[in-house]
Structures are given as C-alpha cells and as structure tokens.
mmCIF file of C-alpha atoms in Angstrom:
data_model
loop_
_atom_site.group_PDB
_atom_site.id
_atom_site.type_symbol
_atom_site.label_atom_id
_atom_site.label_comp_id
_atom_site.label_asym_id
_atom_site.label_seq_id
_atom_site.Cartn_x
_atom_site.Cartn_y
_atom_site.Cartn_z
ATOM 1 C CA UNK A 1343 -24.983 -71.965 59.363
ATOM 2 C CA UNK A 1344 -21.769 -72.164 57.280
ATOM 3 C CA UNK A 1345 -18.744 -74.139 59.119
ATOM 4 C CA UNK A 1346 -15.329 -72.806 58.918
ATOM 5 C CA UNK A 1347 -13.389 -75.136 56.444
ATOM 6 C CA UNK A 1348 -10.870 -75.673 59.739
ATOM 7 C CA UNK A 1349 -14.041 -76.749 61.742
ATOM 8 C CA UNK A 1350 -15.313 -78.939 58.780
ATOM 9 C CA UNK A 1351 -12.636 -80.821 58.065
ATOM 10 C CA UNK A 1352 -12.349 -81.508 61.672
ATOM 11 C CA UNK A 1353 -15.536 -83.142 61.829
ATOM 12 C CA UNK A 1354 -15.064 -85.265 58.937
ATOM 13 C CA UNK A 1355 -11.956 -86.085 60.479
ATOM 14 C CA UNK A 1356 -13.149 -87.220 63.713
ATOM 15 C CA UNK A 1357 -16.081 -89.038 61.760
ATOM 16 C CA UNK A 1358 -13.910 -91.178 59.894
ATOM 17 C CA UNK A 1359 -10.019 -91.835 60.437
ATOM 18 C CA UNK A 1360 -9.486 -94.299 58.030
ATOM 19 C CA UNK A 1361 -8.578 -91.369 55.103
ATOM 20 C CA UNK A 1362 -5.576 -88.737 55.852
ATOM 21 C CA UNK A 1363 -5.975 -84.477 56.083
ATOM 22 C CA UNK A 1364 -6.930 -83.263 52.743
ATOM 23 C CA UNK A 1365 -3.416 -81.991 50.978
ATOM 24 C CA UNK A 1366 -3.428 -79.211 48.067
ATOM 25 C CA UNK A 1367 -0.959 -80.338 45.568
ATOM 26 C CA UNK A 1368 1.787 -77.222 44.330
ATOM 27 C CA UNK A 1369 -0.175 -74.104 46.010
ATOM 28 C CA UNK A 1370 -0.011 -71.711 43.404
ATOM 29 C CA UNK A 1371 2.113 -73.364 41.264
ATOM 30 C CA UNK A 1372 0.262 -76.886 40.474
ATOM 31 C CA UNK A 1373 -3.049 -75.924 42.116
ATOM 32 C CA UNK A 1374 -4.153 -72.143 41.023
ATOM 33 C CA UNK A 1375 -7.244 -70.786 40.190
ATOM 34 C CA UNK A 1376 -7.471 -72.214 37.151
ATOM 35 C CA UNK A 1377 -8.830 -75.668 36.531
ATOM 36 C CA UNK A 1378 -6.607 -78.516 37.197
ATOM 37 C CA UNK A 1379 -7.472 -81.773 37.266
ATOM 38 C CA UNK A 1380 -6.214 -85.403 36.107
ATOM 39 C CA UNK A 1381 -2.750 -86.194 38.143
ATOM 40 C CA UNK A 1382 -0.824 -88.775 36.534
ATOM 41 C CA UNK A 1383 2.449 -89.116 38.875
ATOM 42 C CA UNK A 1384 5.456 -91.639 37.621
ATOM 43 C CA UNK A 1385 6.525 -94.601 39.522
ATOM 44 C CA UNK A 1386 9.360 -92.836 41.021
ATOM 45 C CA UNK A 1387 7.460 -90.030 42.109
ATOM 46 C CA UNK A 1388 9.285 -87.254 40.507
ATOM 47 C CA UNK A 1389 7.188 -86.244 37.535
ATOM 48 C CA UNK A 1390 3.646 -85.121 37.252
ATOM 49 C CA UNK A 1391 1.492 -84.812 34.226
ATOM 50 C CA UNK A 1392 -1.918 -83.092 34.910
ATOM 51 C CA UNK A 1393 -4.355 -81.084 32.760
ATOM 52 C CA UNK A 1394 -5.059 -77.337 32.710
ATOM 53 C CA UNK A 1395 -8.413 -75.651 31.636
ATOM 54 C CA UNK A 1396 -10.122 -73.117 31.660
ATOM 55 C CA UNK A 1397 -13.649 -72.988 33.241
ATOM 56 C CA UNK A 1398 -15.862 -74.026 30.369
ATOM 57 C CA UNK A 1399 -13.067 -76.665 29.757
ATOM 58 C CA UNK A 1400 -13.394 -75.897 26.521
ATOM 59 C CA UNK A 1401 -9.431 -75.520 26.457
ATOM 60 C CA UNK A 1402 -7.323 -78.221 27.961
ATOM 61 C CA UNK A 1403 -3.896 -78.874 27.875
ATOM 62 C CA UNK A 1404 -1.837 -81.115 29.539
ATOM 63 C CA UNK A 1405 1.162 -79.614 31.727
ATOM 64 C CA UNK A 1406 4.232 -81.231 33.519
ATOM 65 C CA UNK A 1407 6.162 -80.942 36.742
ATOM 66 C CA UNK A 1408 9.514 -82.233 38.261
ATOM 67 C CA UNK A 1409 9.589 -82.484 41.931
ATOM 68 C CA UNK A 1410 13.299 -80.760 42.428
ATOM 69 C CA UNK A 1411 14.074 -80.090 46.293
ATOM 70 C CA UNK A 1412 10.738 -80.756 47.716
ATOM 71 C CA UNK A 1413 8.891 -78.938 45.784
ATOM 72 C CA UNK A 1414 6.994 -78.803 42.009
ATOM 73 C CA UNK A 1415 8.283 -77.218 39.475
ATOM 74 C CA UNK A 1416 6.617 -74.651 37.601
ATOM 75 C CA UNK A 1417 4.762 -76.395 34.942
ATOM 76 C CA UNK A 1418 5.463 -76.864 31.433
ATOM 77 C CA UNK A 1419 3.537 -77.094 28.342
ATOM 78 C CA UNK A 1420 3.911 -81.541 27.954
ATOM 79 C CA UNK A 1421 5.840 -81.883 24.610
ATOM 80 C CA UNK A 1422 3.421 -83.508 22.668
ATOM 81 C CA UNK A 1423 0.506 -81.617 23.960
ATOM 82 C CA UNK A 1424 -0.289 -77.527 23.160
ATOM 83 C CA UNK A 1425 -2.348 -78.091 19.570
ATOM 84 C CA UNK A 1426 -4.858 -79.964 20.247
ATOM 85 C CA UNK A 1427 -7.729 -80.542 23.070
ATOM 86 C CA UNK A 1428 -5.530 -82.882 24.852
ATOM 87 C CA UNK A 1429 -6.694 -84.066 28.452
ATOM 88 C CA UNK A 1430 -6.423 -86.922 31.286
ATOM 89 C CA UNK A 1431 -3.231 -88.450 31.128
ATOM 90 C CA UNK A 1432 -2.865 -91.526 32.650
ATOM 91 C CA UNK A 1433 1.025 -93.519 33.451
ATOM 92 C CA UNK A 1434 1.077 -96.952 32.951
ATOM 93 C CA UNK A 1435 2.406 -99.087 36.017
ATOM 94 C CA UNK A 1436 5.345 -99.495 34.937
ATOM 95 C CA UNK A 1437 6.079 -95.819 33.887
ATOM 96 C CA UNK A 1438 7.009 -96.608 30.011
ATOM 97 C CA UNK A 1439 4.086 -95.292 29.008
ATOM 98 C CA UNK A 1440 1.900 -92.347 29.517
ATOM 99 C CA UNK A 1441 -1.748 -92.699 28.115
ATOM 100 C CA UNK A 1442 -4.440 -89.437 27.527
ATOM 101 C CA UNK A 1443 -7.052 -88.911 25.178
ATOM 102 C CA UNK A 1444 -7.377 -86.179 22.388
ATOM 103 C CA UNK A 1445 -9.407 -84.819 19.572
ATOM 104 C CA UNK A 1446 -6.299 -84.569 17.079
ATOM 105 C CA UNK A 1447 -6.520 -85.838 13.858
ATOM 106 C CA UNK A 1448 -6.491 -89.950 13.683
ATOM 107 C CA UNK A 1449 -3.977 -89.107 10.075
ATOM 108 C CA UNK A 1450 -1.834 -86.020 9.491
ATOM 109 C CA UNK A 1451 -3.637 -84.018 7.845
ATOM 110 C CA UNK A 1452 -7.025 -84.830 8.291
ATOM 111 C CA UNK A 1453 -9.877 -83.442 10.355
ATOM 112 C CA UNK A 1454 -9.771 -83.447 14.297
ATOM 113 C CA UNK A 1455 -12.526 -85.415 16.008
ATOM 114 C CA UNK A 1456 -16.044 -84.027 16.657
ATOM 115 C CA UNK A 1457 -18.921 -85.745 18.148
ATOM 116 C CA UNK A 1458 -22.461 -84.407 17.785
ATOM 117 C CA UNK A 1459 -24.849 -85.130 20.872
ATOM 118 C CA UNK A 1460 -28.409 -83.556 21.685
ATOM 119 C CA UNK A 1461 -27.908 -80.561 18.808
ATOM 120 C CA UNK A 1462 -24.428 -79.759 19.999
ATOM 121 C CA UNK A 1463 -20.762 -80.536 18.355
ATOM 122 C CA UNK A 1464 -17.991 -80.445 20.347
ATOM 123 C CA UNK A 1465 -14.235 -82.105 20.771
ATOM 124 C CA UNK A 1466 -14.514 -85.768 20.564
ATOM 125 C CA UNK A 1467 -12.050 -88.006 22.105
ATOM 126 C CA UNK A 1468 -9.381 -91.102 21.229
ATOM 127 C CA UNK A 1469 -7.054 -93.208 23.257
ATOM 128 C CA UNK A 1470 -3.595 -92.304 22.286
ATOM 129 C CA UNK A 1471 0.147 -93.224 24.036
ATOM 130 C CA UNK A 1472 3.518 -91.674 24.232
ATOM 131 C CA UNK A 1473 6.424 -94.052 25.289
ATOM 132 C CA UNK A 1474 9.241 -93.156 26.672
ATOM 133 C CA UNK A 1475 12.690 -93.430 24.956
ATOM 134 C CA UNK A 1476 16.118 -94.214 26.155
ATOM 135 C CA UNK A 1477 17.385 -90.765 26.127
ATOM 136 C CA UNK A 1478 14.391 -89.817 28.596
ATOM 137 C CA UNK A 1479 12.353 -87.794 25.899
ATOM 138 C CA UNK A 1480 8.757 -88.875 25.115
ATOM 139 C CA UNK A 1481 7.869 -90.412 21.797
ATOM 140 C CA UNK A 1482 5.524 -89.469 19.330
ATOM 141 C CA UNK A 1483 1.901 -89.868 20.146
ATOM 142 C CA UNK A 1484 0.266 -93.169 18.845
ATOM 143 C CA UNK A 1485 -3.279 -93.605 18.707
ATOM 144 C CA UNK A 1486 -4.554 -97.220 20.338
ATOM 145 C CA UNK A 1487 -6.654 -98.990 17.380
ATOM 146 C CA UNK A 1488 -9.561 -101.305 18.329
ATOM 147 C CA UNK A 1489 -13.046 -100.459 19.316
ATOM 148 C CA UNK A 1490 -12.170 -99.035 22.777
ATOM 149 C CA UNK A 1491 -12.153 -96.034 20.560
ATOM 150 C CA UNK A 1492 -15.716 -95.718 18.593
ATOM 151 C CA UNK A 1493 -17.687 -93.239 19.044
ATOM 152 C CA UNK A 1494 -15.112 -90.813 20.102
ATOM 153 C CA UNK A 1495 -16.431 -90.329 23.622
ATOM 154 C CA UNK A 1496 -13.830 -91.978 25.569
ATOM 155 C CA UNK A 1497 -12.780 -90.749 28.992
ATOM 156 C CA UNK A 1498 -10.080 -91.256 31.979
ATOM 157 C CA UNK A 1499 -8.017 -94.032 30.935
ATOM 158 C CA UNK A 1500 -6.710 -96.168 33.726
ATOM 159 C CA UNK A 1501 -4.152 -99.057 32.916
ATOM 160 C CA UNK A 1502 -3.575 -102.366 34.919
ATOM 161 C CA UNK A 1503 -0.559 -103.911 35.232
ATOM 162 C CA UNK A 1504 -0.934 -106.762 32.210
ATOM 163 C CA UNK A 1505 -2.228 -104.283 30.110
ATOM 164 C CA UNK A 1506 -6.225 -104.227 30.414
ATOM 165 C CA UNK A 1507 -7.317 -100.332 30.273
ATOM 166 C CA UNK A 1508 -10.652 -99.119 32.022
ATOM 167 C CA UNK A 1509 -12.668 -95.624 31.027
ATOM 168 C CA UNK A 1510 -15.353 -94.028 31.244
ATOM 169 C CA UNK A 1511 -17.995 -93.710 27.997
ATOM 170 C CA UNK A 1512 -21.153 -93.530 27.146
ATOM 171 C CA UNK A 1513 -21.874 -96.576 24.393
ATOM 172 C CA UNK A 1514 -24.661 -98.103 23.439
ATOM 173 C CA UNK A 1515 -25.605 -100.155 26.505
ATOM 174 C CA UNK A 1516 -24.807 -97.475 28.973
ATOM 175 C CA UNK A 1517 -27.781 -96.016 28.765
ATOM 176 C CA UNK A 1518 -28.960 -92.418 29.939
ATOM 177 C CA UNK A 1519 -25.597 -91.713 31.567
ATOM 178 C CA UNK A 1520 -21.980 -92.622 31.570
ATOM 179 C CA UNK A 1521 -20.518 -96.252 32.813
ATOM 180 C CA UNK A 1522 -16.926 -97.778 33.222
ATOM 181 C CA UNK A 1523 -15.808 -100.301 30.779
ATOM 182 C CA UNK A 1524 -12.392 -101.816 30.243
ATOM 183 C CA UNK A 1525 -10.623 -103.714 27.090
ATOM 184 C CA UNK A 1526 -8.617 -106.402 27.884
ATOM 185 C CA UNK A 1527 -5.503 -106.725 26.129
ATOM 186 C CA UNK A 1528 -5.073 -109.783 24.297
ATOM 187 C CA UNK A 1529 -2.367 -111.503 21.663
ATOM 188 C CA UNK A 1530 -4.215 -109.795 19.207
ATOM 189 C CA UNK A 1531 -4.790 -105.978 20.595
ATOM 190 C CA UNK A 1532 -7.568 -105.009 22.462
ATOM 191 C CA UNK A 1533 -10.481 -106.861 22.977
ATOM 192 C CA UNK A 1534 -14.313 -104.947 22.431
ATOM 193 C CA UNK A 1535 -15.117 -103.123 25.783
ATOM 194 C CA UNK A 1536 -16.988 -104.704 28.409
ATOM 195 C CA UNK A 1537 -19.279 -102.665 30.587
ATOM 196 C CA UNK A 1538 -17.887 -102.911 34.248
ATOM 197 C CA UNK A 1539 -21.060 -104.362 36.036
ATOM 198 C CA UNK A 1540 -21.058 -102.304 39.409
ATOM 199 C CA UNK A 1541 -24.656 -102.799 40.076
ATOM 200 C CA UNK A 1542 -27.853 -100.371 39.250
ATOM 201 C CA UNK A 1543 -26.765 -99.521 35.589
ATOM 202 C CA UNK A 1544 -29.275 -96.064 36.262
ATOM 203 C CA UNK A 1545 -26.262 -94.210 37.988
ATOM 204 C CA UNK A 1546 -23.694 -92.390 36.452
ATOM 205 C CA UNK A 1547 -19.997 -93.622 36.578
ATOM 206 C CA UNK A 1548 -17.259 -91.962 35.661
ATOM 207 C CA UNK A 1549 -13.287 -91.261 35.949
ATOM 208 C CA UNK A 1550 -11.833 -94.908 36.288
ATOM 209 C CA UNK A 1551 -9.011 -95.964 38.320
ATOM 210 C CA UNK A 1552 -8.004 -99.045 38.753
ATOM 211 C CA UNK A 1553 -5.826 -100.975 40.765
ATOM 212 C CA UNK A 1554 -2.758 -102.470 38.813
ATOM 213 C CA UNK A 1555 -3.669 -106.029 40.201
ATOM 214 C CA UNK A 1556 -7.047 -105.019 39.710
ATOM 215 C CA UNK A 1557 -8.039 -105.723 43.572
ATOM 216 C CA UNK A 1558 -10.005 -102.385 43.829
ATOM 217 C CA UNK A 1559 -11.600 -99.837 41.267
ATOM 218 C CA UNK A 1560 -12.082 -96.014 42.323
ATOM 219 C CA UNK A 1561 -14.013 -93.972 40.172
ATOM 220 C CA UNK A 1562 -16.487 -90.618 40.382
ATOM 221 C CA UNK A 1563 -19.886 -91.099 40.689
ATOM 222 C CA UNK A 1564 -23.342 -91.017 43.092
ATOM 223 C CA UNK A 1565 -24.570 -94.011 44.133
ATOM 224 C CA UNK A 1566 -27.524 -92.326 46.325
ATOM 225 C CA UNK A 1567 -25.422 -90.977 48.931
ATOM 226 C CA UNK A 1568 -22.691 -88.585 47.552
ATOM 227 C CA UNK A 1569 -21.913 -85.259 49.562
ATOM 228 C CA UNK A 1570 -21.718 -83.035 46.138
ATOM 229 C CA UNK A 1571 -22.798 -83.704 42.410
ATOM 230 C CA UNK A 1572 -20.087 -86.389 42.580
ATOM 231 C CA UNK A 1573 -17.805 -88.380 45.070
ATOM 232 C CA UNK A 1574 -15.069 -90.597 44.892
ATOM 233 C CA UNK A 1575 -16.174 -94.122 45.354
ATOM 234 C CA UNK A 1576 -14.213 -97.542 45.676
ATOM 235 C CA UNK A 1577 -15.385 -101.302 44.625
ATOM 236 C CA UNK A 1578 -13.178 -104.274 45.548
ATOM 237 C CA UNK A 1579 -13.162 -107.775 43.364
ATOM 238 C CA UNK A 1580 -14.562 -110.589 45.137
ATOM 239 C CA UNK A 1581 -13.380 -113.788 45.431
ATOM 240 C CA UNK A 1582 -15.701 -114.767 42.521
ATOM 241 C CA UNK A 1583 -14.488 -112.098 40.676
ATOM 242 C CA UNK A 1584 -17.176 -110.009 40.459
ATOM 243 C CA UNK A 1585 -16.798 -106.307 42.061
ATOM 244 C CA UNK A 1586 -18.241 -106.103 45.556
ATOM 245 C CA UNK A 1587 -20.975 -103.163 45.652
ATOM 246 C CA UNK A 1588 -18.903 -99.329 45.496
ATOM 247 C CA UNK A 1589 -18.431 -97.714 48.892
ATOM 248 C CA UNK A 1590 -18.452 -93.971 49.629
ATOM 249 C CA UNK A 1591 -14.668 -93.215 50.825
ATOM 250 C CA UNK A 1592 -15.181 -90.912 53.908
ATOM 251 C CA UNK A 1593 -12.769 -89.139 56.112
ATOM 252 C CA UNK A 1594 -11.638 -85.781 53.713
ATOM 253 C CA UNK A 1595 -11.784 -87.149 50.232
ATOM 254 C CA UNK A 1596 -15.304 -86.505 49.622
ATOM 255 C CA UNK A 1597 -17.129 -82.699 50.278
ATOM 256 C CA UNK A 1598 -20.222 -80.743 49.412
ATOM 257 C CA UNK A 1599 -18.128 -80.013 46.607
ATOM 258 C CA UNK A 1600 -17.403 -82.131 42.817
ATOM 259 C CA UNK A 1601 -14.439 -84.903 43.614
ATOM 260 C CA UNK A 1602 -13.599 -86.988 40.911
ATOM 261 C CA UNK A 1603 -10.561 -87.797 38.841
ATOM 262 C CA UNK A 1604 -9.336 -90.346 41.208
ATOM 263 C CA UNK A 1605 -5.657 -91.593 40.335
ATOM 264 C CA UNK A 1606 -2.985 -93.608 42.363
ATOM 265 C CA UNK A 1607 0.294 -92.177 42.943
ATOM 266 C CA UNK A 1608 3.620 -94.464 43.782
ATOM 267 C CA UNK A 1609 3.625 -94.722 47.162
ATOM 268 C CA UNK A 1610 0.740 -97.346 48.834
ATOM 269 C CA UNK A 1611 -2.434 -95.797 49.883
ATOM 270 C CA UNK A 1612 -1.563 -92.524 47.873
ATOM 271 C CA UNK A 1613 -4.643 -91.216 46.288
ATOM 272 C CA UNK A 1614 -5.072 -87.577 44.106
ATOM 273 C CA UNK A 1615 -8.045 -86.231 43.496
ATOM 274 C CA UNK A 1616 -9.454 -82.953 41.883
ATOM 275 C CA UNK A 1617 -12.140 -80.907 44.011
ATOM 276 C CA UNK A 1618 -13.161 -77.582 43.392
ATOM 277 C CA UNK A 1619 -13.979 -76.812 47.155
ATOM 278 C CA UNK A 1620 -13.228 -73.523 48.218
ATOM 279 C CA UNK A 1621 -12.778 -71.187 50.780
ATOM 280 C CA UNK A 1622 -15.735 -68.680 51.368
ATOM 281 C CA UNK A 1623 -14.548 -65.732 53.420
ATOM 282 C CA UNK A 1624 -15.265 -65.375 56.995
ATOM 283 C CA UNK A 1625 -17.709 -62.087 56.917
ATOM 284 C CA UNK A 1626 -17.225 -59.175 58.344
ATOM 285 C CA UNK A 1627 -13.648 -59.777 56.390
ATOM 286 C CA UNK A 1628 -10.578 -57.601 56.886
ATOM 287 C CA UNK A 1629 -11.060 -55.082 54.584
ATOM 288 C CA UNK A 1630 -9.394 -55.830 50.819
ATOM 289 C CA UNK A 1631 -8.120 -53.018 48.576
ATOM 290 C CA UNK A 1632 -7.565 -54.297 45.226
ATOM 291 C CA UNK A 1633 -4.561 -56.481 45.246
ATOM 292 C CA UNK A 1634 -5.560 -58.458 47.757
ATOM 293 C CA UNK A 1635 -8.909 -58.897 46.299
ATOM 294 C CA UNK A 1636 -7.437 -60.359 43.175
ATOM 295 C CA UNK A 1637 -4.893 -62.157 45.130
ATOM 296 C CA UNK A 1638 -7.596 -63.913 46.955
ATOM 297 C CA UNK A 1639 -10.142 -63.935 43.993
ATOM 298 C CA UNK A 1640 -7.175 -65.741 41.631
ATOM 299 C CA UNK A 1641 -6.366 -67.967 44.134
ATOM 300 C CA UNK A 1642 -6.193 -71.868 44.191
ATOM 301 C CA UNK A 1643 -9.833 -71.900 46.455
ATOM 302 C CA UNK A 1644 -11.730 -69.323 44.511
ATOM 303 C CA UNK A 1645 -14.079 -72.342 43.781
ATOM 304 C CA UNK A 1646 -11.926 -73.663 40.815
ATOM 305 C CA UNK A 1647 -10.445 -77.405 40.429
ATOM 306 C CA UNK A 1648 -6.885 -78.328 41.911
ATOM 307 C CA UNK A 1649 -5.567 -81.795 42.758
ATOM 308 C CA UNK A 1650 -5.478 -83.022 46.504
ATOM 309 C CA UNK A 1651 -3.840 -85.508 47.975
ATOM 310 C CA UNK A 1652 -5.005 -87.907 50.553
ATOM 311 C CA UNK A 1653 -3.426 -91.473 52.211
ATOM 312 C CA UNK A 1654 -6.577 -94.483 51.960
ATOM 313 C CA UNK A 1655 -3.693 -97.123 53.238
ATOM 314 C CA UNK A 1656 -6.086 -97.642 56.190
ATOM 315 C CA UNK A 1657 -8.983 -98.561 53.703
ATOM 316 C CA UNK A 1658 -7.598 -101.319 51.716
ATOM 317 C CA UNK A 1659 -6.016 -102.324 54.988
ATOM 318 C CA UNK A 1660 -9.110 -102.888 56.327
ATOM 319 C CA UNK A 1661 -10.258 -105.120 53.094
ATOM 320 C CA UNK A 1662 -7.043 -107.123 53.356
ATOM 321 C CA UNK A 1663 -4.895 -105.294 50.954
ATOM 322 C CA UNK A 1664 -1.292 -104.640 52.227
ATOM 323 C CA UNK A 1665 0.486 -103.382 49.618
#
C-alpha cells in the first residue's frame, strides 16, 4: 500500500527529528517540472545560481535568481552561461567567486570537450570560475589549469574556505564507479587530486560538498542502506584527520526517490538538495479536463528534479559543531 506523501513525511518525521520538514525551493518558478538541480546560494542569501535541464540532461544551463520581497525571482539565463553545456555551479565561501564545470572550448576557437566511454561520446567536463567585479557584474569565465581537470570527467565542485576544491570523477584509481577527490591549493596552483578515502572504494560517490573548515563532507551516494538509487550522506573528520565512516542523514532529506546534489546555503544547518520525488495522485481522483491535467502533469512533482531545502543544525550539533 502506497502512503499519502502527508502521511509519509510524517513518519519520517516522527522517526527522526534531528532534520527539518522537507521545503520546495520557488514553486513554479525555481522548482517546475523541468529538471533543476545544483543550488549554489551567495553568502548573503540573496542570489541563487542553479542548473536547468531537460530530462535526458542532455541540455543544461545554468539560471539565476534574486530573492526580492520574499520571494525568487523568475530566473534568468546566468550571463556567461546559454552556449555551452554548462552545469553545477558552485560559490566559493567567500562569495567572490562562483565555480561550475563546462564542455566549452579550453581556447576560442577550438573544439568543445568530448569524452568517449563504453562506445558512447558525449559532453565532457572542465573546472572553470567567474569572479565577481566591483561594479557587481560577473567576469569572464576562466578555466582552472592543473590536473584536477584530465580526463574531462569532472563533477560538483565544492570549495573550502583556503581554497582546496573537492568533486566527483571517475580517474584511474576509482575504479568501476565514481569517488570524491579534492586538490589542494598550494603556492603553486593546484596540487594532483587525491582520492577522498571514505572507506569500501566498491561504492559509488558522488556530488561533493564540503564544509568550508572542512569538519564534515556531504555527498550522494549508497553505502548499503540508501532509501532510493541514491541518498544524501555525511562524513565528519576525526581528530586524526581521517573522515569518520559516512552516515545516512534521516528525518526528510532522504526518500524512495534520487537525492543528491547536496550544497550549503548561508545560514548554519541550511542544506539544498535536488529530489525528484513526486506526488502520485490519490485514485479515484477528482475528475481532470485538460487544463488541469497539464497543470498537474507540468507541475514541479510530476516526478522531475527541483531543489529542497532542509535545516541539519541538529546533526552537526549533535557531533559538536556549533556554527
């Protein structure tokens, strides 16, 4: 027997407080029934970058909201976006920059990035950055040399605060699947990756996001007991240094459903996520005509990704993080 969502996110409620109510970010103006995914939120809370696809995600673009009297703003096109297959930006902590990764061209000119795996080509992907200027406009895009980038397959960036970027990839000692690595920065750029050791190497990591102080790491993933394909997990660094093994985040974050794309936003405890759960009608249902069938059928729960919010202040409470 199918739950009502109201009755199942009651029960997750009451089986785990430490995680708020599930919140849909922008109803039908953020969230729609389109794919959206990736929230990257500023420091001051008043801008959102995200991406926009459609269902093969073979089309991605990254959009851009102001928050202007409580509310998003219908989304724009990001300037320096709307060519190429541009996806998953990610704000540095302290806001100057804004990170995502692309298949455009590494020169003017020149070809954009493919990658060939298993018999099939498709839109490879670089580290690039804007930064933004003192008249509030975004710069240029510049791509982020060192061998964080080779091989093209580079995923989710995730910036701490001194500079160190984590991702998702599949490199040569990943091995069947895809594992979180980070490049330190250094005097002299970035450091070669380092795979993230989070324990069995077998399962597949993915969508990094770390912790500025780089106290906790959330990512998407299964680790043997995920609710859907994937769940949002979270790791937290040991006094040796070494990450602790991940835990499965309960409360609302995690469904039947795909979670992952964790990111932080400003605020402490303030966690986005894209899910694609949905809504299934209650049957018999009133009776549609057409527009409401399309209304419903277009809608932000027709099964397609948006970006929830959720409060995990309780969590890293309970770990000893207070702020």
């Amino acid at each position: 027997m199918r739950l009502p969502r109201s009755a199942w996110a009651l029960a997750l409620a009451l089986a785990c407080a430490t995680c708020s109510a599930a919140e849909l970010v922008g109803a039908g103006v953020i969230s729609t029934g389109l794919q959206e995914t990736s929230a990257a939120v500023s420091p001051d809370g008043a801008t959102l970058f995200f991406m926009r696809s459609d269902f093969a995600e073979k089309d991605d673009t990254i959009l851009v909201s102001h928050l202007e009297g409580g509310h998003w703003s219908r989304p724009e096109v990001a300037p320096f976006s709307g060519r190429w297959h541009d996806s998953e930006p990610a704000y540095a902590p302290d806001g100057r920059r804004l990170y995502f990764v692309s298949n455009r061209p590494l020169r003017a000119g020149g070809p954009a990035l493919e990658v060939e795996q298993s018999g099939q080509r498709f839109a490879g992907t670089n580290l690039w950055y804007v930064e933004r200027r003192a008249d509030g406009r975004w710069s240029e895009p510049v791509h982020v040399d060192g061998a964080l980038n080779d091989g093209a397959q580079l995923y989710n960036p995730s910036i701490a605060a001194n500079g160190d970027i984590y991702f998702s990839a599949h490199r040569p000692d990943s091995g069947r699947l895809y594992q979180i690595y980070v490049a330190r920065r250094t005097a002299q750029g970035y450091a070669a990756p380092e795979r993230v050791d989070l324990g069995d190497a077998s399962r597949n990591r993915m969508d990094p996001c770390i912790d500025p102080q780089q106290r906790f790491l959330l990512f998407a993933g299964n680790e043997g007991d995920a609710l859907g394909s994937a769940d949002i997990y979270i790791a937290f660094r040991q006094g040796d240094g070494r990450w602790g093994k991940p835990e499965h985040l309960g409360g609302e974050v995690n469904t039947a459903s795909l979670e992952n794309a964790p990111s932080l936003g400003p605020h402490f405890g303030e966690l986005y996520v894209s899910s694609n759960r949905e809504e299934a009608p209650r049957l018999p249902k009133p009776r549609d005509d057409s527009g409401s069938l399309q209304r419903r059928l277009e809608g932000p729960l027709n099964g397609s990704r948006n970006l929830w919010r959720f409060d995990i202040a309780d969590v890293l409470r309970e770990h000893g993080i207070g702020r």
